[in-house]
């Protein structure tokens, strides 16, 4: 007997031109007392569909703005090019993000004051509204020019969609294009702002070089296209307990206009055994004790043709995390439903210790529970009811037990606080400060949600508290996957970069039972390279993290996170600076929010593109700088070795794509050696351009009195391909025609020190 239970959930995402409806189909089949659960995702685009009260970036359209300054304060009028489709006057409501300076509202203008000494691009994110409350979110790019800077050596590596304009900026109106573009067209918008529109074939690389004497600005642009979308097959996700088998179908979520697709071929996942059954279903048996994601591809055909899709077998024991202690809160005299939201059903709870000041019940299977303020539907929930009049803290212990596979059990201690409350407030009306994505746990993923809602405004919370507790909050009139009110961590009525601090204050707090996660390791080019492998005591240790290459592009990325482990006996976390490189593919002309958690010997950090605007490209992305001063002080008064290695480990590297995919990259390590026989030297400033290069590279010593004396090139095998003593010069131009395309380490020696950089040669 086959019984199907089908549940359809709709999630709405709004954009300027369209609304996407993400349809999540959950199919649970009971065949001979065995459960098959299939979760699949379908995305459809519709135009002109609105939720009631939803009007963000639709009636009010904020167009990008550009301005420039030579270091002094500048007045910006962003409303001049903004548009009200209802022909209503617009006013500035708020500023939610500023980089490389300070900004204040000044009537209908923004007064921006750049950070002294900075040159490059600053950003402002602002909110504009009409009198009816229809709002839009805009951004301003500000080119900050340092008049004293006589040499520019900027190289930007970016991936851009074919036929999609790419805006870029030059620091001087007298910059000239070295050679006409081969695969697109350039339009000059104003003295500093340009637009490139690619028209060449996907895979082409455009090298744009602008110069003015010793000043260079280089853009290496890779022309990319969005992956083709299937018309019939839809990717699948199948969940199962480890050490079990699962029967499932990959065609239930596919479009059957041309008939139900028939599977014609498939690949074996890297772990476990997969077999195709006669009825077009699959059976998967997991490897003993394997836990992780086992992907495979399959090809299926119907009368419309054949297509190939991906399927992901998510194998886990779904045990609750042991490193966090959830806090549950419920009003006096009300019942609390405690669900465990996991995508399998072969589990149960066993009550080990009853609460002291209430009752606890376990409802096996699907349950519809009528509470005092709402009705609640859940699977296998626990329900706690405090005794009448009790206000305080209660606790109890339950066992979470798998009913198939390992049949493992794990005890969970649950704490519940009861409090006095006037009125009856449903649970959906509450927010927890810092849990911006409302998944029950405060972690750095919440920075991504704050970034997505950046600039959104709504009613402030009555309590305006950031303490870890459920707090009543009115719904805002902006709804993506969840209501925007959850991203307003500090409760002031505006989602801004200030909300990130509340995430950091409440990090690892939770108000739900959270399962342990598993991830699929993606083989992607990434590297951690020291700028100098050997340093003197007192010198800074500098690393650069690079992702991808010309053949393995980072595509549509809106978030980057990782853990940095270091020697805490030599370095304090506050002496380590981690930042996105401004001129990298992810940092260039991008407003980036960051959240950071310092531990004794590890730093967790997350970077997110404002409003989740994706970027594509490859190469150097993140700079890590450990200050050298503390390294000297820790060694004073002790007998020290001649050399001391400083090891840095980059782990848990996650790259977030705009479609929701998270790529977990392999760990990387780098070592910087402190040579105590060397004397600390002044930092060597070398400008290099272009880099990447094709035929030549120019090097220029930036510090007063510095002269370049020697140039050494090593290929990736460590072989020295150039070792050249030079007549001491301020500037050196080196031909690269004799070297093969690839990656090299370039070591430049001056009369004051040595610096090492990565050189990329392209042709």
XYZ file of C-alpha atoms in Angstrom:
763
model
C 0.000 0.000 0.000
C 1.324 3.454 -0.946
C 0.253 6.496 1.040
C 1.505 9.925 -0.046
C 1.469 12.983 2.171
C 2.192 16.135 0.168
C 2.892 19.479 1.792
C 3.564 22.607 -0.272
C 5.122 25.725 1.190
C 5.474 29.002 -0.710
C 8.212 31.494 0.026
C 8.234 34.904 -1.648
C 11.260 36.887 -2.793
C 10.842 40.356 -4.233
C 13.123 42.186 -6.613
C 12.758 45.281 -8.766
C 11.681 43.523 -11.949
C 10.175 40.302 -10.721
C 9.058 38.179 -7.860
C 10.336 34.632 -7.509
C 8.209 31.958 -5.892
C 10.226 29.205 -4.309
C 8.040 26.129 -4.031
C 9.238 23.574 -1.524
C 7.623 20.181 -2.040
C 7.932 17.662 0.760
C 6.777 14.166 -0.155
C 6.640 11.452 2.474
C 5.714 7.962 1.274
C 4.928 5.040 3.550
C 5.682 1.787 1.751
C 5.489 -1.397 3.807
C 6.018 0.605 7.012
C 9.133 2.281 5.583
C 9.202 6.034 5.235
C 10.593 7.743 2.146
C 11.074 11.461 2.381
C 11.921 13.595 -0.637
C 12.582 17.307 -0.480
C 12.963 19.240 -3.704
C 13.075 22.856 -4.775
C 11.390 24.540 -7.714
C 11.812 28.192 -8.661
C 9.363 30.091 -10.848
C 9.417 33.765 -11.864
C 6.298 35.899 -12.113
C 5.863 39.625 -12.641
C 3.441 41.992 -11.007
C 2.478 39.812 -8.009
C 2.543 41.474 -4.591
C 1.873 40.482 -1.038
C -0.487 42.856 0.787
C 1.457 45.832 2.161
C 4.617 44.827 0.280
C 6.175 47.808 -1.490
C 9.948 47.931 -1.148
C 12.065 48.876 -4.186
C 8.929 48.827 -6.357
C 7.067 52.156 -6.143
C 10.275 53.864 -5.014
C 13.257 53.070 -7.223
C 16.670 54.193 -5.940
C 19.250 54.231 -8.697
C 23.011 53.917 -8.020
C 24.865 57.178 -7.427
C 28.484 58.207 -7.906
C 30.531 61.055 -6.504
C 34.186 61.853 -5.956
C 36.331 63.851 -3.573
C 40.005 64.646 -3.102
C 39.796 63.957 0.615
C 37.498 66.730 1.799
C 33.840 66.509 2.799
C 31.425 66.261 -0.117
C 27.666 66.822 -0.380
C 25.754 64.100 -2.233
C 22.198 64.463 -3.581
C 21.097 60.839 -4.124
C 17.419 61.699 -4.663
C 18.150 63.557 -7.904
C 18.066 60.359 -9.960
C 15.665 58.354 -7.777
C 12.153 57.704 -9.000
C 8.682 57.494 -7.476
C 6.400 55.497 -9.763
C 3.462 57.042 -7.885
C 4.765 60.557 -8.668
C 5.122 61.371 -4.981
C 7.951 63.431 -3.449
C 10.792 61.414 -1.941
C 12.739 62.114 1.223
C 15.792 60.533 2.821
C 14.818 58.369 5.782
C 18.052 56.789 7.017
C 21.657 55.800 6.380
C 22.300 52.152 7.169
C 25.918 51.649 6.065
C 29.034 53.764 5.513
C 32.556 52.646 4.619
C 35.831 54.601 4.633
C 34.277 57.688 6.160
C 31.327 59.184 8.013
C 27.973 60.261 6.620
C 25.063 62.268 8.018
C 21.692 63.291 6.603
C 21.468 66.974 5.762
C 17.944 67.652 4.550
C 17.619 66.043 1.130
C 21.386 65.506 0.919
C 24.077 63.349 2.485
C 27.254 64.933 3.835
C 30.141 62.461 3.495
C 33.541 62.980 5.138
C 36.208 60.465 4.040
C 38.644 58.796 6.401
C 41.903 60.810 6.383
C 44.628 59.196 4.287
C 42.354 56.711 2.528
C 42.244 56.476 -1.253
C 39.862 54.187 -3.098
C 36.119 53.594 -3.117
C 33.817 54.360 -0.206
C 30.159 53.379 0.010
C 26.899 54.586 1.495
C 23.621 52.659 1.687
C 20.574 54.859 2.254
C 16.778 54.557 2.436
C 14.364 56.892 0.649
C 10.565 56.915 1.084
C 7.482 58.699 -0.199
C 4.833 60.147 2.176
C 2.818 56.909 1.936
C 5.708 54.837 3.283
C 6.739 53.223 -0.009
C 10.502 52.949 0.340
C 13.531 52.025 -1.693
C 17.144 51.292 -0.814
C 19.968 52.923 -2.749
C 23.737 52.936 -2.696
C 26.375 55.531 -3.438
C 29.937 54.878 -4.610
C 32.415 57.613 -3.692
C 35.814 57.731 -5.368
C 38.246 59.110 -2.774
C 41.331 60.493 -4.503
C 44.612 61.126 -2.708
C 46.210 64.102 -4.518
C 49.607 63.150 -3.116
C 49.557 59.681 -4.619
C 51.676 59.795 -7.771
C 51.583 56.093 -8.636
C 48.574 53.819 -9.081
C 49.037 50.101 -9.631
C 45.552 48.726 -9.204
C 44.560 45.451 -10.862
C 40.955 44.280 -10.603
C 40.018 40.713 -11.547
C 36.278 40.293 -12.053
C 33.800 37.965 -13.680
C 30.954 39.714 -15.491
C 27.898 38.427 -17.279
C 27.830 38.753 -21.045
C 25.847 41.852 -22.123
C 25.681 43.079 -18.502
C 27.249 46.530 -17.909
C 30.233 46.759 -15.568
C 30.884 50.136 -13.926
C 34.418 51.114 -12.992
C 36.275 54.217 -11.941
C 39.608 55.877 -12.731
C 41.378 58.221 -10.292
C 42.356 60.831 -12.892
C 40.524 62.258 -15.934
C 43.772 62.096 -17.930
C 44.019 58.283 -17.806
C 44.164 56.858 -21.337
C 43.172 53.414 -22.569
C 46.310 51.536 -23.628
C 44.563 49.343 -26.239
C 41.002 49.103 -27.508
C 38.897 46.310 -25.972
C 38.584 43.090 -27.965
C 35.395 41.649 -26.507
C 33.223 44.625 -25.590
C 32.638 48.362 -25.645
C 33.630 51.141 -23.232
C 31.535 54.250 -22.597
C 32.791 57.240 -20.619
C 29.995 58.399 -18.277
C 31.870 61.295 -16.675
C 35.450 62.299 -15.913
C 35.957 59.406 -13.486
C 33.233 56.866 -14.239
C 33.201 54.373 -17.120
C 31.005 51.531 -18.296
C 32.131 48.373 -20.074
C 29.575 46.165 -21.847
C 30.908 42.721 -22.843
C 29.742 41.368 -26.188
C 32.257 38.581 -26.791
C 31.883 34.855 -26.298
C 31.606 33.308 -22.860
C 35.082 32.363 -21.659
C 36.778 35.384 -23.212
C 39.108 37.462 -21.054
C 39.299 41.199 -21.554
C 42.421 43.028 -20.363
C 41.798 46.757 -20.012
C 44.850 48.862 -19.179
C 44.626 52.589 -18.482
C 47.738 54.658 -17.887
C 49.034 58.128 -17.282
C 52.806 58.138 -17.061
C 53.752 55.950 -14.093
C 50.123 55.486 -13.088
C 48.322 52.310 -14.147
C 44.871 50.916 -13.591
C 44.210 47.429 -14.955
C 40.982 45.427 -15.205
C 41.070 41.723 -16.095
C 37.478 40.778 -16.895
C 36.265 37.210 -17.435
C 33.084 36.919 -19.503
C 30.708 34.422 -17.927
C 27.121 33.297 -18.381
C 24.522 31.877 -16.049
C 24.266 28.082 -16.056
C 21.521 26.749 -18.296
C 18.389 25.833 -16.369
C 16.645 22.527 -16.944
C 13.129 22.670 -18.380
C 12.077 19.234 -17.109
C 14.272 17.927 -14.312
C 14.651 19.557 -10.907
C 17.511 18.864 -8.497
C 16.674 16.660 -5.518
C 17.641 16.381 -1.858
C 17.001 13.102 -0.025
C 17.498 12.756 3.744
C 18.149 9.561 5.656
C 19.578 8.346 8.944
C 23.066 6.929 8.744
C 23.437 3.138 8.527
C 20.069 2.849 6.765
C 18.658 2.373 3.275
C 16.153 4.608 1.554
C 13.788 4.084 -1.352
C 13.032 7.322 -3.219
C 11.989 8.803 -6.544
C 13.749 11.655 -8.335
C 10.888 12.300 -10.774
C 8.105 13.273 -8.361
C 9.161 16.924 -8.454
C 9.955 17.057 -12.194
C 7.693 18.718 -14.750
C 5.617 16.060 -16.481
C 4.230 18.049 -19.444
C 5.949 15.618 -21.795
C 5.197 12.625 -19.595
C 6.909 11.299 -16.482
C 10.670 11.277 -17.201
C 12.354 7.867 -17.344
C 15.807 7.558 -15.800
C 18.260 6.321 -18.439
C 21.594 6.610 -16.620
C 23.111 7.725 -13.327
C 26.426 8.007 -11.505
C 27.388 6.305 -8.262
C 27.778 8.603 -5.241
C 31.254 8.683 -3.643
C 29.945 6.805 -0.593
C 27.316 4.074 -0.305
C 25.552 2.045 -2.977
C 22.865 3.338 -5.337
C 20.682 1.141 -7.556
C 17.913 1.907 -10.049
C 14.730 -0.114 -9.618
C 12.422 -1.361 -12.365
C 9.718 1.152 -11.388
C 12.020 4.158 -12.021
C 12.801 4.640 -8.304
C 16.190 4.433 -6.577
C 17.410 2.546 -3.525
C 20.384 3.954 -1.643
C 22.246 2.121 1.133
C 24.667 4.223 3.138
C 28.168 3.063 3.990
C 28.602 1.926 7.599
C 28.934 4.969 9.891
C 29.198 7.383 6.925
C 27.871 10.846 7.686
C 27.849 13.597 5.098
C 26.467 14.453 1.663
C 26.727 11.877 -1.124
C 25.917 13.560 -4.467
C 25.111 11.876 -7.764
C 23.782 12.889 -11.175
C 21.124 11.239 -13.271
C 19.787 11.607 -16.812
C 16.087 11.198 -17.563
C 14.033 11.554 -20.749
C 10.450 12.144 -21.835
C 8.861 13.280 -25.102
C 10.410 16.752 -24.683
C 13.939 15.356 -24.601
C 16.645 14.342 -22.147
C 18.232 16.322 -19.313
C 20.707 15.742 -16.492
C 20.107 16.822 -12.895
C 21.866 16.598 -9.531
C 20.690 14.751 -6.445
C 22.113 15.023 -2.937
C 21.854 12.245 -0.364
C 22.064 13.877 3.060
C 23.151 11.202 5.551
C 23.232 12.064 9.254
C 22.230 10.846 12.691
C 20.594 14.269 13.229
C 21.722 14.312 16.860
C 21.201 17.621 18.669
C 24.223 19.848 19.077
C 25.874 19.412 22.467
C 27.861 22.660 22.464
C 24.850 24.938 22.885
C 22.206 25.191 25.603
C 18.827 26.355 24.305
C 16.689 28.710 26.373
C 12.926 28.364 26.043
C 10.539 31.006 27.394
C 6.782 30.922 27.835
C 4.264 33.206 29.519
C 2.827 32.202 32.883
C 0.028 29.644 32.609
C 0.621 28.933 28.908
C 1.802 25.746 27.239
C 5.031 25.639 25.230
C 5.505 23.458 22.139
C 9.116 22.277 21.732
C 9.583 20.886 18.212
C 12.698 19.342 16.693
C 12.751 20.482 13.077
C 14.702 17.790 11.239
C 13.877 16.307 7.805
C 13.444 12.683 8.931
C 10.724 10.981 10.945
C 12.381 7.867 12.367
C 13.061 9.271 15.854
C 11.307 9.793 19.166
C 11.756 11.436 22.566
C 11.837 9.556 25.858
C 11.270 11.540 29.048
C 14.007 10.798 31.611
C 13.240 13.458 34.244
C 9.941 15.294 34.621
C 10.027 19.055 35.272
C 9.667 20.210 38.877
C 7.159 23.001 38.276
C 5.051 21.741 35.402
C 4.106 18.801 33.212
C 5.786 17.406 30.100
C 4.158 15.350 27.346
C 5.476 13.747 24.152
C 3.159 13.622 21.128
C 4.270 10.887 18.724
C 3.674 11.562 15.032
C 1.883 14.529 13.498
C 0.131 16.630 16.123
C -2.216 19.609 15.967
C -2.092 21.320 19.343
C -4.533 24.044 20.390
C -2.758 26.480 22.696
C -4.165 29.432 24.580
C -3.081 31.993 21.927
C -2.653 29.916 18.778
C -2.827 26.512 17.142
C 0.412 24.668 16.483
C 1.137 21.813 14.065
C 4.298 19.793 14.552
C 5.811 16.326 14.269
C 6.958 14.480 17.410
C 6.780 17.580 19.626
C 7.307 17.922 23.348
C 4.753 20.075 25.186
C 5.622 21.731 28.507
C 2.893 23.272 30.694
C 3.922 25.151 33.864
C 1.856 24.830 37.008
C -0.655 27.669 37.541
C 0.996 30.749 39.024
C 4.570 29.501 38.559
C 7.085 32.150 37.430
C 10.737 31.160 37.324
C 13.060 28.574 35.783
C 12.241 24.911 35.310
C 14.245 22.150 33.655
C 13.993 18.513 32.608
C 15.928 15.857 30.659
C 14.747 13.892 27.627
C 16.442 11.327 25.406
C 16.454 11.865 21.652
C 16.492 8.382 20.091
C 16.734 7.179 16.506
C 14.307 4.369 15.720
C 16.279 3.051 12.711
C 19.935 2.637 11.785
C 22.195 3.065 14.796
C 19.176 3.580 17.102
C 21.454 5.900 19.027
C 20.139 8.020 21.897
C 21.385 11.366 23.179
C 20.222 13.062 26.396
C 19.094 16.692 26.191
C 18.755 19.024 29.168
C 16.090 21.629 28.470
C 15.609 24.825 30.482
C 12.356 26.801 30.412
C 11.751 30.264 31.847
C 8.224 31.427 32.610
C 7.322 35.100 32.947
C 4.318 37.332 33.544
C 2.644 38.727 30.450
C -0.414 40.877 29.870
C -2.566 39.775 26.958
C -2.117 36.836 24.630
C 0.712 37.044 22.079
C 1.226 34.246 19.503
C 4.765 32.892 19.182
C 5.132 34.233 15.620
C 4.881 37.790 16.989
C 8.179 37.417 18.865
C 11.754 38.039 17.785
C 14.996 37.028 19.492
C 17.675 39.766 19.221
C 20.518 38.548 17.008
C 18.669 35.591 15.483
C 18.195 37.496 12.231
C 17.380 34.446 10.100
C 15.005 33.023 12.747
C 16.606 29.571 12.628
C 16.846 29.402 16.420
C 20.617 29.970 16.709
C 22.682 33.156 16.729
C 25.742 32.655 14.545
C 27.594 34.463 11.783
C 25.012 33.334 9.211
C 22.797 36.005 10.746
C 25.176 38.624 9.310
C 24.078 37.478 5.841
C 20.421 38.084 6.705
C 21.175 41.548 8.091
C 23.017 42.257 4.849
C 20.016 41.088 2.821
C 17.606 43.426 4.643
C 20.120 46.290 4.985
C 18.321 49.633 4.794
C 14.869 48.215 5.553
C 12.867 50.205 8.101
C 9.798 49.434 10.187
C 8.244 49.884 13.640
C 10.767 49.883 16.474
C 10.317 47.289 19.224
C 8.436 48.527 22.283
C 11.068 47.095 24.618
C 14.024 48.202 22.453
C 16.116 45.685 24.417
C 18.913 43.502 23.087
C 18.855 41.020 25.978
C 18.518 37.364 24.976
C 14.776 36.884 25.380
C 11.714 36.619 23.183
C 10.442 40.139 22.531
C 7.157 41.155 20.960
C 7.518 42.959 17.639
C 5.005 44.113 15.050
C 5.415 42.713 11.547
C 7.166 44.986 9.058
C 5.852 45.547 5.542
C 8.796 43.756 3.932
C 8.747 39.991 3.617
C 11.343 37.892 1.821
C 11.879 34.366 3.138
C 10.985 35.792 6.567
C 9.776 39.086 7.944
C 12.356 41.858 8.025
C 11.700 42.579 11.718
C 13.955 39.654 12.702
C 16.977 41.409 11.164
C 16.492 44.509 13.342
C 18.623 43.080 16.132
C 18.826 46.249 18.235
C 15.130 47.070 17.814
C 15.609 50.686 16.651
C 13.398 50.308 13.570
C 16.210 50.175 10.978
C 18.296 47.268 9.693
C 21.838 48.649 9.630
C 25.408 47.545 10.175
C 24.920 48.416 13.870
C 22.718 45.311 14.219
C 25.773 43.113 13.683
C 27.060 44.023 17.145
C 23.984 42.404 18.717
C 24.722 39.220 16.776
C 28.220 39.229 18.276
C 26.869 40.003 21.766
C 24.429 37.061 21.647
C 26.574 34.666 19.635
C 25.788 30.940 20.123
C 22.587 31.698 22.016
C 19.704 29.501 20.927
C 15.979 29.112 21.541
C 15.436 25.853 19.624
C 16.819 22.337 19.483
C 19.488 22.494 16.761
C 20.819 19.406 14.923
C 24.446 18.891 14.032
C 25.133 19.883 10.413
C 26.964 18.039 7.666
C 28.486 19.604 4.572
C 29.787 18.523 1.212
C 33.454 19.323 0.619
C 33.882 21.008 -2.777
C 37.235 20.697 -4.518
C 37.945 24.295 -5.463
C 41.200 26.136 -5.975
C 42.046 28.135 -2.871
C 45.347 29.158 -1.354
C 46.913 31.032 1.542
C 50.142 32.782 0.595
C 52.472 34.763 2.891
C 53.496 38.104 1.443
C 56.915 37.378 3.006
C 57.787 33.855 4.143
C 60.647 35.018 6.402
C 60.337 38.121 8.551
C 62.371 39.821 11.249
C 61.065 40.150 14.819
C 58.785 43.160 14.924
C 57.698 42.825 11.300
C 54.074 42.094 10.484
C 53.107 38.644 9.236
C 50.833 39.171 6.233
C 48.813 36.488 4.430
C 46.609 36.693 1.373
C 43.731 34.277 0.757
C 42.877 33.546 -2.860
C 39.896 31.660 -4.243
C 39.460 30.094 -7.668
C 41.342 30.698 -10.889
C 40.584 31.533 -14.515
C 39.200 28.012 -15.088
C 37.422 27.721 -11.730
C 35.639 31.028 -11.276
C 33.900 32.013 -8.053
C 30.393 32.568 -9.419
C 27.602 34.733 -7.930
C 29.158 34.914 -4.445
C 27.504 37.065 -1.775
C 29.216 35.756 1.370
C 32.559 34.385 2.583
C 33.307 32.957 6.025
C 36.141 30.984 7.608
C 38.017 30.229 10.831
C 41.598 31.389 11.376
C 43.673 29.396 13.889
C 47.002 30.804 15.113
C 49.641 30.453 17.836
C 48.056 32.195 20.817
C 51.340 31.983 22.751
C 52.846 34.462 20.291
C 49.897 36.447 18.946
C 46.816 37.908 20.584
C 43.614 37.931 18.504
C 43.290 41.713 18.861
C 46.645 42.031 17.053
C 45.244 40.361 13.917
C 43.470 42.375 11.248
C 41.319 40.539 8.677
C 39.764 42.404 5.779
C 38.480 42.014 2.253
C 41.035 43.429 -0.184
C 39.415 46.586 -1.570
C 40.561 45.960 -5.131
C 39.740 42.251 -5.169
C 36.952 40.697 -7.231
C 34.751 40.615 -4.099
C 35.782 43.951 -2.628
C 35.872 46.276 -5.631
C 32.966 48.748 -5.620
C 31.159 46.615 -3.063
C 29.717 47.475 0.339
C 30.821 44.585 2.572
C 29.529 43.861 6.078
C 31.608 41.763 8.438
C 31.127 39.959 11.721
C 33.982 38.598 13.807
C 34.267 36.454 16.933
C 37.630 36.331 18.747
C 38.623 33.204 20.656
C 41.879 32.468 22.454
C 43.503 30.760 19.477
C 40.880 31.062 16.760
C 38.968 33.815 15.005
C 35.635 33.200 13.270
C 34.846 35.782 10.612
C 32.147 36.326 8.032
C 31.911 38.802 5.154
C 28.649 39.537 3.369
C 27.889 41.708 0.353
C 25.392 44.448 1.250
C 21.857 43.605 0.126
C 23.310 40.226 -0.921
C 24.529 41.642 -4.238
C 26.628 38.850 -5.777
C 30.130 39.126 -7.189
C 32.062 36.795 -9.495
C 35.792 36.468 -10.102
C 38.938 34.853 -8.754
C 42.265 35.578 -7.119
C 43.343 37.405 -3.974
C 40.346 38.147 -1.813
C 41.194 38.434 1.901
C 44.167 39.983 3.699
C 45.281 38.758 7.137
C 47.813 40.898 8.998
C 49.311 39.892 12.357
C 51.034 42.864 13.939
C 54.686 42.284 14.645
C 55.047 44.342 17.824
C 53.540 41.738 20.186
C 55.738 39.030 18.688
C 58.817 40.909 19.897
C 57.442 41.606 23.380
C 56.544 37.966 24.008
C 60.154 36.966 23.377
C 61.848 39.565 25.539
C 63.726 38.222 28.550
C 63.794 34.630 27.291
C 66.348 32.560 25.449
C 64.883 32.327 22.001
C 65.680 30.075 19.037
C 67.251 31.378 15.864
C 64.019 30.823 13.963
C 60.415 30.550 15.074
C 57.636 29.399 12.744
C 54.217 31.017 13.000
C 51.578 28.670 11.658
C 48.196 29.873 10.439
C 45.370 27.495 9.535
C 42.335 28.553 7.528
C 39.460 26.108 8.025
C 35.679 25.855 7.724
C 35.868 27.959 4.553
C 32.339 28.556 3.271
C 31.492 30.395 0.093
C 27.832 31.434 -0.183
C 26.229 31.703 -3.599
C 23.212 33.918 -4.229
C 21.043 30.869 -5.027
C 21.518 29.621 -1.456
C 24.214 27.039 -2.215
C 27.027 26.889 0.347
C 30.384 25.569 -0.869
C 32.719 24.183 1.782
C 36.332 24.485 0.638
C 39.357 22.450 1.788
C 41.442 23.719 4.704
C 44.639 25.631 3.997
C 47.790 26.317 5.982
C 50.578 28.857 5.763
C 53.766 29.388 7.761
C 55.683 32.602 8.318
C 59.142 32.175 9.880
C 60.535 34.767 12.282
C 64.304 34.927 11.815
C 65.687 36.376 15.071
C 69.058 36.999 13.451
C 67.429 39.577 11.202
C 66.948 43.131 12.328
C 63.523 44.687 11.979
C 63.379 46.717 8.811
C 61.130 49.408 7.570
C 58.200 48.120 5.568
C 59.009 47.899 1.888
C 56.438 49.604 -0.310
C 56.466 48.392 -3.910
C 53.867 49.311 -6.510
C 53.462 46.715 -9.254
C 51.429 47.077 -12.401
C 49.865 45.457 -14.184
C 49.305 42.284 -12.137
C 48.050 40.018 -13.704
C 50.331 40.914 -16.590
C 50.954 39.617 -20.093
C 54.075 41.166 -21.662
C 55.682 43.360 -19.022
C 55.494 44.512 -15.424
C 56.602 47.785 -13.853
C 57.849 47.972 -10.258
C 58.224 51.208 -8.315
C 59.663 51.808 -4.839
C 57.186 53.961 -2.918
C 59.145 54.961 0.184
C 61.385 58.012 0.134
C 65.012 56.984 -0.398
C 64.140 53.408 -1.470
C 65.711 51.929 -4.602
C 65.123 48.538 -6.206
C 68.329 46.479 -6.270
C 67.287 42.927 -7.192
C 64.377 41.040 -8.780
C 63.794 37.287 -8.383
C 61.024 35.162 -9.915
C 60.142 31.612 -8.824
C 57.592 29.319 -10.440
C 55.102 27.277 -8.404
C 57.587 24.389 -8.110
C 60.102 26.675 -6.372
C 62.430 26.828 -9.392
C 64.117 30.212 -9.822
C 63.450 31.419 -13.371
C 64.872 34.927 -12.938
C 67.536 36.192 -10.522
C 68.566 39.649 -11.627
C 70.791 42.191 -9.875
C 69.809 45.715 -10.858
C 71.351 49.134 -10.887
C 69.622 50.817 -7.917
C 66.582 52.513 -9.425
C 63.301 53.976 -8.259
C 61.452 52.228 -11.073
C 62.102 48.985 -12.987
C 60.321 47.679 -16.083
C 60.722 43.913 -16.663
C 59.767 41.973 -19.813
C 57.759 38.773 -19.228
C 57.706 37.428 -22.788
C 60.237 34.679 -21.981
C 58.033 33.177 -19.226
C 55.138 30.762 -19.659
C 51.678 31.827 -18.459
C 51.055 30.848 -14.852
C 51.575 31.879 -11.240
C 54.974 33.010 -9.939
C 56.399 34.359 -6.689
C 58.110 37.691 -7.271
C 60.699 38.813 -4.722
C 61.813 42.440 -4.855
C 64.851 43.601 -2.843
C 65.442 47.255 -2.050
C 68.113 48.971 -0.006
C 65.717 48.743 2.985
C 64.299 45.240 2.759
C 62.626 42.491 0.766
C 58.991 41.939 -0.180
C 57.328 38.981 -1.906
C 54.201 39.108 -4.041
C 52.309 36.712 -6.281
C 52.596 37.458 -10.005
C 50.079 36.100 -12.509
C 51.050 35.975 -16.194
C 48.167 35.692 -18.673
C 48.117 35.612 -22.456
